[in-house]
Coordinates of N, CA and C and ligand atoms in Angstrom, one line a residue:
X1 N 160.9 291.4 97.7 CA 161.7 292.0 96.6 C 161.8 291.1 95.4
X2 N 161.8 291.7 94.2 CA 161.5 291.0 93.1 C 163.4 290.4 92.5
X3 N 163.7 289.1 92.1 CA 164.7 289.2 92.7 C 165.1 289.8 90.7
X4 N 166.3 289.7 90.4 CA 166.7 290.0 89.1 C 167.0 288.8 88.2
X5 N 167.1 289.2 87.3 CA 167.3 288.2 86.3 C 168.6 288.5 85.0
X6 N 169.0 286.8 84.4 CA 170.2 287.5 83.3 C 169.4 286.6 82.3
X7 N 168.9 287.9 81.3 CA 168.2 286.9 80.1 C 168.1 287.6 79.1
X8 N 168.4 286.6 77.9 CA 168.4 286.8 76.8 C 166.9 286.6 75.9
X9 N 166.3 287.2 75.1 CA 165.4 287.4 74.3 C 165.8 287.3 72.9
X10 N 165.4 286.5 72.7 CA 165.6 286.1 71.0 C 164.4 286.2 70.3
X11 N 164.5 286.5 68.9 CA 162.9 286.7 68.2 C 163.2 287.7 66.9
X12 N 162.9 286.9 65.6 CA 163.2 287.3 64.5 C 163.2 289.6 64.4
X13 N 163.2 290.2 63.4 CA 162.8 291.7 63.3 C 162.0 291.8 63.6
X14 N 161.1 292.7 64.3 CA 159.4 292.8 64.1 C 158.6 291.8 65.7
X15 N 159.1 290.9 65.5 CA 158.8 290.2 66.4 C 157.8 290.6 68.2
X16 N 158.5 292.5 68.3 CA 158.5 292.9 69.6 C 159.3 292.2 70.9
X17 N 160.6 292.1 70.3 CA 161.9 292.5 70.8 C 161.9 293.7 72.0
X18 N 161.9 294.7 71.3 CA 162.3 295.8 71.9 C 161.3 296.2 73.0
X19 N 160.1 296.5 72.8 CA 158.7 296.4 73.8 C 158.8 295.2 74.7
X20 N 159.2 294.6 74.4 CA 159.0 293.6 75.5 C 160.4 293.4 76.3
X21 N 161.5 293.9 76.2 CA 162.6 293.8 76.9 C 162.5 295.5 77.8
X22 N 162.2 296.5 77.0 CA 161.8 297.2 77.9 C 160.8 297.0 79.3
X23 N 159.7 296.3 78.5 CA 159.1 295.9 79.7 C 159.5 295.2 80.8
X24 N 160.5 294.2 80.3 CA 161.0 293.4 81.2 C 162.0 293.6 82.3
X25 N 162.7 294.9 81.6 CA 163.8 295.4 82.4 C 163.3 296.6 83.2
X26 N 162.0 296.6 83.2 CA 161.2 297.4 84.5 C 160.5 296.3 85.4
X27 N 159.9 295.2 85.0 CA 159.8 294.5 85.8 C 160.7 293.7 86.7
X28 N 161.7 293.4 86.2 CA 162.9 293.2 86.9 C 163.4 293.9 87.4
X29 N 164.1 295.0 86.9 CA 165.0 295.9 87.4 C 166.2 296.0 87.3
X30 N 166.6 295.7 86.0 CA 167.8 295.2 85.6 C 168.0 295.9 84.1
X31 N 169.1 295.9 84.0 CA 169.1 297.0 82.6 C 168.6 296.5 81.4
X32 N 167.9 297.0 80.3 CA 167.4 296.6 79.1 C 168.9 297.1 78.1
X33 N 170.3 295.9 78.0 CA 171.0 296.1 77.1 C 170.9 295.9 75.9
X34 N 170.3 296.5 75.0 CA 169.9 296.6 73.5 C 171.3 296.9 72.3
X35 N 171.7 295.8 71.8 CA 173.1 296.1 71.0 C 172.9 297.0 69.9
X36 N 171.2 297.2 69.4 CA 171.2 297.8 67.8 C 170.8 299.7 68.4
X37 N 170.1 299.3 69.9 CA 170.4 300.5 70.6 C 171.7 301.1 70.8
X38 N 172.6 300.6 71.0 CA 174.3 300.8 71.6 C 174.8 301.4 70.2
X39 N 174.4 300.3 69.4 CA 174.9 300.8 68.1 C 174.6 301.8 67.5
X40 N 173.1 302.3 67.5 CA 172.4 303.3 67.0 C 173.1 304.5 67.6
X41 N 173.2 304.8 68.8 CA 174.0 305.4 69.7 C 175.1 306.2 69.0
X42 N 176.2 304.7 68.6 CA 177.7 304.8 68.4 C 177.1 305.9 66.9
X43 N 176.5 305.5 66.2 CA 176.0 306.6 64.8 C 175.4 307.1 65.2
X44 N 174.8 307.8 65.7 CA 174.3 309.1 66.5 C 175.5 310.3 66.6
X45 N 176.7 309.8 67.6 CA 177.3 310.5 68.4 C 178.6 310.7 67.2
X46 N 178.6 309.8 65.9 CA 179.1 309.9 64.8 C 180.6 309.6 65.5
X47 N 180.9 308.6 66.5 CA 182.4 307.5 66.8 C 183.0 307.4 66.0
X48 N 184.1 306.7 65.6 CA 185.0 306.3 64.5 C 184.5 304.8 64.0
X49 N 184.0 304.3 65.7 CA 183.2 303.3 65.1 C 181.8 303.4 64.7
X50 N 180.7 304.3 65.0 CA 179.7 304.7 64.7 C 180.0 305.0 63.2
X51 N 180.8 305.7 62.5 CA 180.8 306.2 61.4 C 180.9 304.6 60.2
X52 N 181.7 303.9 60.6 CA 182.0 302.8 60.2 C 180.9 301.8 59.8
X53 N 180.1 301.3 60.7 CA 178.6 300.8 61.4 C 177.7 301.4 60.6
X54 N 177.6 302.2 59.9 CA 176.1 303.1 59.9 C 175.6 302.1 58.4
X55 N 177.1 302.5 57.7 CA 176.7 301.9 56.1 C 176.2 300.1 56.4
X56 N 176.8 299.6 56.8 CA 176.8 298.1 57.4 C 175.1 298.2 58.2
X57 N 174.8 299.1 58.8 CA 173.5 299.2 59.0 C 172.5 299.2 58.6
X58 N 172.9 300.2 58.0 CA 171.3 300.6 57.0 C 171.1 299.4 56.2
X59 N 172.4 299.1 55.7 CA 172.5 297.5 54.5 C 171.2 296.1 55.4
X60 N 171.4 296.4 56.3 CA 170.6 295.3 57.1 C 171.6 294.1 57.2
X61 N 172.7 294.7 57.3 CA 174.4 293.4 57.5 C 174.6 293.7 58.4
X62 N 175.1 292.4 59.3 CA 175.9 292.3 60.4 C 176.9 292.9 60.4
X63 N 177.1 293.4 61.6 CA 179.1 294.1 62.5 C 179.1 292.2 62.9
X64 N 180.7 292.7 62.7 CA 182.0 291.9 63.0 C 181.3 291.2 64.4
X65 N 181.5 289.9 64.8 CA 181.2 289.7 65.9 C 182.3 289.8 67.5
X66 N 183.4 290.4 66.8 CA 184.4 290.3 67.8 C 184.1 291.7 68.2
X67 N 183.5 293.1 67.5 CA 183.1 294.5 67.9 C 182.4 294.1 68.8
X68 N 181.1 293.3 68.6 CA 180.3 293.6 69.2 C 180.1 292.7 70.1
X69 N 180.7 291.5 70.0 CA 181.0 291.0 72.1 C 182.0 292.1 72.8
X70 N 182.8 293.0 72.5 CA 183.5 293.7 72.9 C 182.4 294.5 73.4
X71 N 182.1 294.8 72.6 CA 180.8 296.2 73.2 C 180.1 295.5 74.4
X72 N 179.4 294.8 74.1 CA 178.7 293.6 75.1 C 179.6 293.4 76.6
X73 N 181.0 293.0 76.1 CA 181.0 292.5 77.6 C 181.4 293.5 78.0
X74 N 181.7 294.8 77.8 CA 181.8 296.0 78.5 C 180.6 296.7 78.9
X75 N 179.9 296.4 78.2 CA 178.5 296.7 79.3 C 177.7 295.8 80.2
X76 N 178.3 294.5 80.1 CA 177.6 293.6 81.4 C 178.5 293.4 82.4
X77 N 180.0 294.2 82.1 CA 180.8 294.2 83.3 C 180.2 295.6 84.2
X78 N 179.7 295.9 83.9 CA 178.9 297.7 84.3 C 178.8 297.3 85.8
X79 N 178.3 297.9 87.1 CA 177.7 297.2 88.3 C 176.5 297.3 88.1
X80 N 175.7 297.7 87.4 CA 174.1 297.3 87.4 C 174.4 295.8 87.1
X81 N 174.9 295.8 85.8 CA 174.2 294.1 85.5 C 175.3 292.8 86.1
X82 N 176.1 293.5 86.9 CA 176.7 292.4 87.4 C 176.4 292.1 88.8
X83 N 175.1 293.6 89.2 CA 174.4 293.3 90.6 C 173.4 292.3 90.5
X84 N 172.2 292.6 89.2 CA 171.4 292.2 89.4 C 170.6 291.7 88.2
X85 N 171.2 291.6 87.2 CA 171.3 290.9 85.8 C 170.8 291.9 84.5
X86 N 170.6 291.3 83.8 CA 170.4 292.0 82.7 C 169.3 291.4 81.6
X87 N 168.5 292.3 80.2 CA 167.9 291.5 79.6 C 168.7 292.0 78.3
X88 N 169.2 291.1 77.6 CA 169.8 291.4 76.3 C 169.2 291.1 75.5
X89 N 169.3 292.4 74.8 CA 168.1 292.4 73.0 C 169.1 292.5 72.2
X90 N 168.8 292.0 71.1 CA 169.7 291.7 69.5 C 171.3 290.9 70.0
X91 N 171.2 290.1 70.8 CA 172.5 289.8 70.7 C 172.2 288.4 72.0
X92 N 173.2 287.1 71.6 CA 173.6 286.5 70.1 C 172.8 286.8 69.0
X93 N 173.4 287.0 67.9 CA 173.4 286.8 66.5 C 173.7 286.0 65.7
X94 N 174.4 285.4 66.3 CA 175.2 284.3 65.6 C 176.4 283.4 66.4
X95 N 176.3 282.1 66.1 CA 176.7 280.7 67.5 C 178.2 281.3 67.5
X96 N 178.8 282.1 67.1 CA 179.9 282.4 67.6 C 179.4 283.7 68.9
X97 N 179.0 284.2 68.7 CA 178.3 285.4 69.7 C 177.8 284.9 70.8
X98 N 177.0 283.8 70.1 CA 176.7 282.5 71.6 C 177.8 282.6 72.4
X99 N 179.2 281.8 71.8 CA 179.8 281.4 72.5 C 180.9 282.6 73.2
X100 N 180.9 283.7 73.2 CA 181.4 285.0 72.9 C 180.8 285.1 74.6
X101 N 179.4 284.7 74.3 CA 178.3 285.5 75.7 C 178.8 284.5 76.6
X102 N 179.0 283.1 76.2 CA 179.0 281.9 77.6 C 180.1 282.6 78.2
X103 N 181.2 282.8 77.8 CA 182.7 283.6 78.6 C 182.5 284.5 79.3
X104 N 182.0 285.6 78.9 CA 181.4 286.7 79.4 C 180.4 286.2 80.2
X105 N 179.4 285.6 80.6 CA 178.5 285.4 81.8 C 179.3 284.8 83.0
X106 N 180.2 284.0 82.5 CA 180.8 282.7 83.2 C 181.4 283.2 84.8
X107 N 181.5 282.8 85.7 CA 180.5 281.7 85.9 C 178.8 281.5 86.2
X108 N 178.6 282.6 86.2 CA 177.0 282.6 86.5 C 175.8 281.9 85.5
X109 N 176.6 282.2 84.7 CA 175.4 281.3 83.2 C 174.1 282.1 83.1
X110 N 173.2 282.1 82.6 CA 172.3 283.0 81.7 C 171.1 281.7 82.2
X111 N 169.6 282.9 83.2 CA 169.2 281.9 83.3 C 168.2 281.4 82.5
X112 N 167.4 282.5 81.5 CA 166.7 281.9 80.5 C 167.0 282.4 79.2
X113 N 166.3 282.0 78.2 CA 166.6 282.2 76.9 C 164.6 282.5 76.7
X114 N 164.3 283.4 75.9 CA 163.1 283.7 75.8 C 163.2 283.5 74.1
X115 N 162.6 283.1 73.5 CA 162.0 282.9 71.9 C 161.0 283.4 71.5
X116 N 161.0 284.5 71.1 CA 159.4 285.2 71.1 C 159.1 284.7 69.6
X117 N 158.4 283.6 69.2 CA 157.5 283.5 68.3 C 156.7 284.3 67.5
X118 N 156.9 284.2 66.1 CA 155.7 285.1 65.5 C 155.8 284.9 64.0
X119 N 155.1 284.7 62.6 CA 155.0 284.7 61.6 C 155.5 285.4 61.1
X120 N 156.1 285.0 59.8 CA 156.9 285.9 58.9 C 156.0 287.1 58.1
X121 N 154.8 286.7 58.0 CA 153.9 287.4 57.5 C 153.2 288.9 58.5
X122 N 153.3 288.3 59.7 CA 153.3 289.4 60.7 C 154.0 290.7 60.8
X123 N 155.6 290.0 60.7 CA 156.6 290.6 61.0 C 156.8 291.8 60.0
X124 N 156.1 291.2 58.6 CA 156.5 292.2 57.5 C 155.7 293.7 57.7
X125 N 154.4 293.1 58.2 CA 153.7 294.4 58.2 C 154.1 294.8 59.5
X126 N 154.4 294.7 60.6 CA 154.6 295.1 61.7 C 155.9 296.3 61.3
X127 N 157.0 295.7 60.5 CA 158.0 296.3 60.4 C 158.0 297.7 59.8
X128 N 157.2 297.8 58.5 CA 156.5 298.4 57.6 C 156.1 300.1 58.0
X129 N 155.6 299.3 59.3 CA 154.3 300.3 59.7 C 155.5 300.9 61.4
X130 N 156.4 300.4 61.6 CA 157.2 300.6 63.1 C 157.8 302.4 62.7
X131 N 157.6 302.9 63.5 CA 158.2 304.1 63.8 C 159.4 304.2 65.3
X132 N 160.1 304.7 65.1 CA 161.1 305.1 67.1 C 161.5 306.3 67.0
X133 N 161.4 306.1 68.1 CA 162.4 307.7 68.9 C 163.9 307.9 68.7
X134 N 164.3 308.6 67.9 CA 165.8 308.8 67.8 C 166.4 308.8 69.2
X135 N 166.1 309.8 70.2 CA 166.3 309.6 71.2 C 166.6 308.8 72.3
X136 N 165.9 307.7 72.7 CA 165.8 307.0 73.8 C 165.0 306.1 73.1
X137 N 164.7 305.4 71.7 CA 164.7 304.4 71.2 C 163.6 303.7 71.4
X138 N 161.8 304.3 71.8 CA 160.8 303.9 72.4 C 160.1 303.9 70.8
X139 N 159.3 302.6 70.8 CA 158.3 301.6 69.9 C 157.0 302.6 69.8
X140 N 157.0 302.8 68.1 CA 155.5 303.4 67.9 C 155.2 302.5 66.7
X141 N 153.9 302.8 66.3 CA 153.7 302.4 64.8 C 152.7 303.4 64.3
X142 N 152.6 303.3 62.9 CA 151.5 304.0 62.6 C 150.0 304.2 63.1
X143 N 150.0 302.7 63.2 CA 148.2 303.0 63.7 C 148.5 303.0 65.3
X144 N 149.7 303.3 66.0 CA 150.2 303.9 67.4 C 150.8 304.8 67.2
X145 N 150.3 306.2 66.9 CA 151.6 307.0 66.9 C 152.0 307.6 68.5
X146 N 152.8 308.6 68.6 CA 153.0 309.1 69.8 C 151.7 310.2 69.8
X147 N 151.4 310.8 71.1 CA 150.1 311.7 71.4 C 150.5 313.3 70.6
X148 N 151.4 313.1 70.4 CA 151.7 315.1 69.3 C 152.5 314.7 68.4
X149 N 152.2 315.2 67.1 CA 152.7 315.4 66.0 C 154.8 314.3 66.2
X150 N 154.6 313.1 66.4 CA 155.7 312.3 65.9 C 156.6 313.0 66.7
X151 N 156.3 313.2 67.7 CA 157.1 313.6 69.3 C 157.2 312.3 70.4
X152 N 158.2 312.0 70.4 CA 158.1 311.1 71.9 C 157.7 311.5 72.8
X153 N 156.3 310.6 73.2 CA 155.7 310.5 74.6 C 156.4 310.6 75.9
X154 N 157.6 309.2 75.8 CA 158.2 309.6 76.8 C 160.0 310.4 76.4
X155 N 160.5 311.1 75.9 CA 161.8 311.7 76.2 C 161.2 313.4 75.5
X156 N 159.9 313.5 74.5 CA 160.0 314.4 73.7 C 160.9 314.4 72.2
X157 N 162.0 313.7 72.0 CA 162.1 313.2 70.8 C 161.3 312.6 69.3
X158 N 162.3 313.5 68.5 CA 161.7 313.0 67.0 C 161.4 311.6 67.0
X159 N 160.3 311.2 66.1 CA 159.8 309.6 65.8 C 160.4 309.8 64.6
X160 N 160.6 308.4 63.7 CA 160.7 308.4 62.4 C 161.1 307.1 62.2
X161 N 160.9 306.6 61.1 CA 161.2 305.5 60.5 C 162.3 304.8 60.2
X162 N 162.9 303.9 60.6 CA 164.4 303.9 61.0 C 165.1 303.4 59.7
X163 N 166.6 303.9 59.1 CA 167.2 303.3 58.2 C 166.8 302.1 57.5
X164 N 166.9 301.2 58.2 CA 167.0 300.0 57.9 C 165.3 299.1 58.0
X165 N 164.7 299.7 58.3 CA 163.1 299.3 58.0 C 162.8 299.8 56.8
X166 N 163.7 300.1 55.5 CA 163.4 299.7 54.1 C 162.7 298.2 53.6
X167 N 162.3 297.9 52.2 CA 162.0 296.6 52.1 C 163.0 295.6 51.9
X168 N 164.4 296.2 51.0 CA 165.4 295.4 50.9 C 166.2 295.0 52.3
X169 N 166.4 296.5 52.9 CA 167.1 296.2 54.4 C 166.1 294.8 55.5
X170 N 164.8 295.1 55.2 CA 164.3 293.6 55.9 C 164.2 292.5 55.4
X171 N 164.2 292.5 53.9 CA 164.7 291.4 53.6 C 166.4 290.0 53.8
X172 N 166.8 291.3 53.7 CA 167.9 290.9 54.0 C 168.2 290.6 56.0
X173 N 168.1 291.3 56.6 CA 167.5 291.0 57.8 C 167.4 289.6 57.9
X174 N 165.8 289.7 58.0 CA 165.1 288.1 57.8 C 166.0 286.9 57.5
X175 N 166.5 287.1 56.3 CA 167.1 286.3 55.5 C 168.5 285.6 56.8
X176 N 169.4 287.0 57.0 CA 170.0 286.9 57.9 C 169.7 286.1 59.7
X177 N 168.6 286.3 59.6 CA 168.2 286.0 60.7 C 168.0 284.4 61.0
X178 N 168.1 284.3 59.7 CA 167.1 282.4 59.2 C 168.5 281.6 59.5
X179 N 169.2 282.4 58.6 CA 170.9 282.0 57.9 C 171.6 281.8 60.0
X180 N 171.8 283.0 60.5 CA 172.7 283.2 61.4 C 171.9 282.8 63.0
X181 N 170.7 283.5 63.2 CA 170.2 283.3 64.6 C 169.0 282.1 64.5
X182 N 168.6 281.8 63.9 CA 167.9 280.7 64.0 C 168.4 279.3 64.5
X183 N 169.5 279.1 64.3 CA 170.5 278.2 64.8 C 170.4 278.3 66.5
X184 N 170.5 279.3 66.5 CA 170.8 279.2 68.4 C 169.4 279.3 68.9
X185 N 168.3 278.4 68.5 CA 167.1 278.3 69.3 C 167.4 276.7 69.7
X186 N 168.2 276.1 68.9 CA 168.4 274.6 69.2 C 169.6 274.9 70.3
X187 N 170.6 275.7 69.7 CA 171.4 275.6 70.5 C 171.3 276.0 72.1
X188 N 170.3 277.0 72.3 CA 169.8 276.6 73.6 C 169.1 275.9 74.3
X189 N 168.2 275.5 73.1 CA 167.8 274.3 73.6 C 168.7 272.9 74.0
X190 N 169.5 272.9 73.9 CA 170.2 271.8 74.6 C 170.9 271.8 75.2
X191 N 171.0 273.6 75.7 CA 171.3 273.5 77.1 C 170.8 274.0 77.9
X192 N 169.3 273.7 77.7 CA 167.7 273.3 78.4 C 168.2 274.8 79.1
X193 N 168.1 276.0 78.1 CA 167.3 277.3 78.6 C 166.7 277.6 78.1
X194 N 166.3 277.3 76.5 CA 165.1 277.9 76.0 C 163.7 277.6 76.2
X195 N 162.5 278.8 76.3 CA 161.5 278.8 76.5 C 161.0 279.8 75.6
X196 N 160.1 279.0 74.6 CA 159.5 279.7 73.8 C 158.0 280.5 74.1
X197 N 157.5 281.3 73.3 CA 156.8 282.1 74.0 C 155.5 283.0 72.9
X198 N 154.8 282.9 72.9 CA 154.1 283.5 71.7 C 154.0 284.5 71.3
X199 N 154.4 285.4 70.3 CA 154.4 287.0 70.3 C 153.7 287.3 69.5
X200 N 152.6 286.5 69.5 CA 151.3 287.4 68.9 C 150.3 288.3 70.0
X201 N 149.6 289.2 69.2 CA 148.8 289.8 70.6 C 148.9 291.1 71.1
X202 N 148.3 291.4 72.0 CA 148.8 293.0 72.3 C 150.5 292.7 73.1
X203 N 150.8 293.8 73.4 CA 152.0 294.0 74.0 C 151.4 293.5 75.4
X204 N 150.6 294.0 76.1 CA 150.5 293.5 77.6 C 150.1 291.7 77.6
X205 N 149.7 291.2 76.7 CA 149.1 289.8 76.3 C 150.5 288.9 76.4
X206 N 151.7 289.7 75.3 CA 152.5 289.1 75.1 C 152.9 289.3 77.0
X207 N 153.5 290.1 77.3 CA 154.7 290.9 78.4 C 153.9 289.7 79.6
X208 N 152.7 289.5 79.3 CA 151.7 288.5 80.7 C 152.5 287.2 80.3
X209 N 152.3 286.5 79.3 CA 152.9 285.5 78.8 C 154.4 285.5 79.1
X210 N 155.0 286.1 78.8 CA 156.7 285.9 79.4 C 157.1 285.7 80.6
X211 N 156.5 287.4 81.6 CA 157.0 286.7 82.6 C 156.3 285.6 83.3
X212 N 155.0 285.2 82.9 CA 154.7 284.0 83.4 C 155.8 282.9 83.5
X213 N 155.8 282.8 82.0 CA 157.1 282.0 81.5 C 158.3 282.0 82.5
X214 N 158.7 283.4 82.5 CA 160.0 283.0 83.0 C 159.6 282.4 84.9
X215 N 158.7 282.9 85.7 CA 158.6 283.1 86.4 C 158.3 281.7 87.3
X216 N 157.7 280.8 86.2 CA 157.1 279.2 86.2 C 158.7 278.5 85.7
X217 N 159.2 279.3 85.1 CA 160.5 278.5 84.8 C 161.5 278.4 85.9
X218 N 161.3 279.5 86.8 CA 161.9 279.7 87.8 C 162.0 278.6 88.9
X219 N 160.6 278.3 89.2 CA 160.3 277.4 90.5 C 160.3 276.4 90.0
X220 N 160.7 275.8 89.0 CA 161.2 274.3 88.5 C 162.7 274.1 88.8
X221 N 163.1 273.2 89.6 CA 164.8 272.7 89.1 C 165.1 272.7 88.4
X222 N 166.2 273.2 87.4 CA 166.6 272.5 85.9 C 166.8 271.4 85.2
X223 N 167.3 270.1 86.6 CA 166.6 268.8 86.3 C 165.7 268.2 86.0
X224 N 164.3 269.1 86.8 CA 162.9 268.3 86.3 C 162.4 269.1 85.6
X225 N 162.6 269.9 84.7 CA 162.2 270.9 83.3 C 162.4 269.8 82.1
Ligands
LIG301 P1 168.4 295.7 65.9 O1 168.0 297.1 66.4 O2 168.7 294.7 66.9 O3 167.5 295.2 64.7 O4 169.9 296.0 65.2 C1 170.0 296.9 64.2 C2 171.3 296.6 63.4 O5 172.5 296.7 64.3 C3 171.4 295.2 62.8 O6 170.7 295.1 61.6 C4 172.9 295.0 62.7 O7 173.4 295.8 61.6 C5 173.4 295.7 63.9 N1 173.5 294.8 65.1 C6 172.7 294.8 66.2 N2 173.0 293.8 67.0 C7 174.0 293.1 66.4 C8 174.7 291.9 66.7 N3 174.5 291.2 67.9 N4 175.6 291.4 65.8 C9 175.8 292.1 64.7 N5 175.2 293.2 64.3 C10 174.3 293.7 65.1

């Protein structure tokens, strides 16, 4: 039996985030908790808080970080991810969120931190060209579309170009990203969970690369790493 895992993936917009946490949370078996998914959700279903969120969204600005550990540690109190762990996409955001997550794991601790690497120059066209499923939130691009006319493959869902994959909204993103989450690649690094990881490549090139990663990080002690 494959056992589970509690990990966090970090990696600028564009990066292939979302593709690769999906993948991961099939290989594992452990939920793929996506916070801009949760959120997308909350404006979807038009919440009090969804309604609130959408404008702050589209802007390519952060929510409050106290919403959204709230949101967070109510879904890793769930019994899926307190059976058998979890992979968390878009979240930390920022070293308070860090510290937001250490309480919320505690005592078990988080056992890796993934950094998916990739060029800013990548990222722009990547972003540009990204299409999803309103639905169930599955990765296309242009020169990938889905197999019928901008239909999800897998739910049947509309594709379309998401709010905030404007040019201003990724700019600001990015910018955000430099400003707020780039900081916590050190900061896990020193507390020897980070393993960086290359995210150029096809999707299966990358998804080989990770779990290798995690998998070699595994059968090391954390002393002799
Ligand atoms: P994402 O799909 O991860 O790019 O998230 C989409 C948007 O949701 C972000 O641009 C933010 O507006 C919001 N968001 C998602 N995760 C977080 C987070 N951890 N902290 C603050 N805002 C978030």
């Amino acid at each position: 039996m494959i056992p589970g895992v509690r990990l966090v993936v970090l990696g600028k917009q564009g990066a292939g985030k979302g593709t690769q946490c999906v993948r991961l949370s099939h290989h594992y078996v452990v939920p793929h908790v996506s916070t801009g998914d949760m959120l997308r959700g909350e404006v979807k279903s038009k919440t009090p808080f969804g309604v609130r969120a959408q404008s702050m969204m589209d802007q390519g600005e952060l929510l409050p970080d106290d919403l959204v550990m709230e949101m967070v540690g109510g879904r890793l109190a769930e019994r899926d991810a307190r059976g058998r762990g979890f992979v968390l996409d878009g979240c930390p955001r920022t070293t308070a969120q860090a510290k937001g997550l250490e309480e919320i794991v505690h005592p078990f601790g988080l056992d890796l931190v993934i950094n998916l690497e990739i060029d800013t120059s990548l990222v722009m066209k990547r972003l540009a060209s990204r299409r999803v499923c309103v639905d169930c939130g599955a990765n296309y691009s242009t020169a990938a579309p889905p197999m019928v006319n901008w239909t999800c493959d897998v739910c049947g869902g509309e594709v379309v170009q998401r709010e905030d994959d404007t040019e201003e909204a990724i700019e600001r993103r990015l910018d955000l990203y430099e400003a707020e989450t780039a900081p916590l690649i050190a900061w896990y690094s020193e507390r020897d969970l980070l393993v960086p990881v290359n995210g150029t490549g096809s999707p299966d090139a990358v998804t080989r690369r990770v779990v290798g990663a995690i998998d070699t990080r595994r059968q090391i002690p954390r002393s002799l790493s």
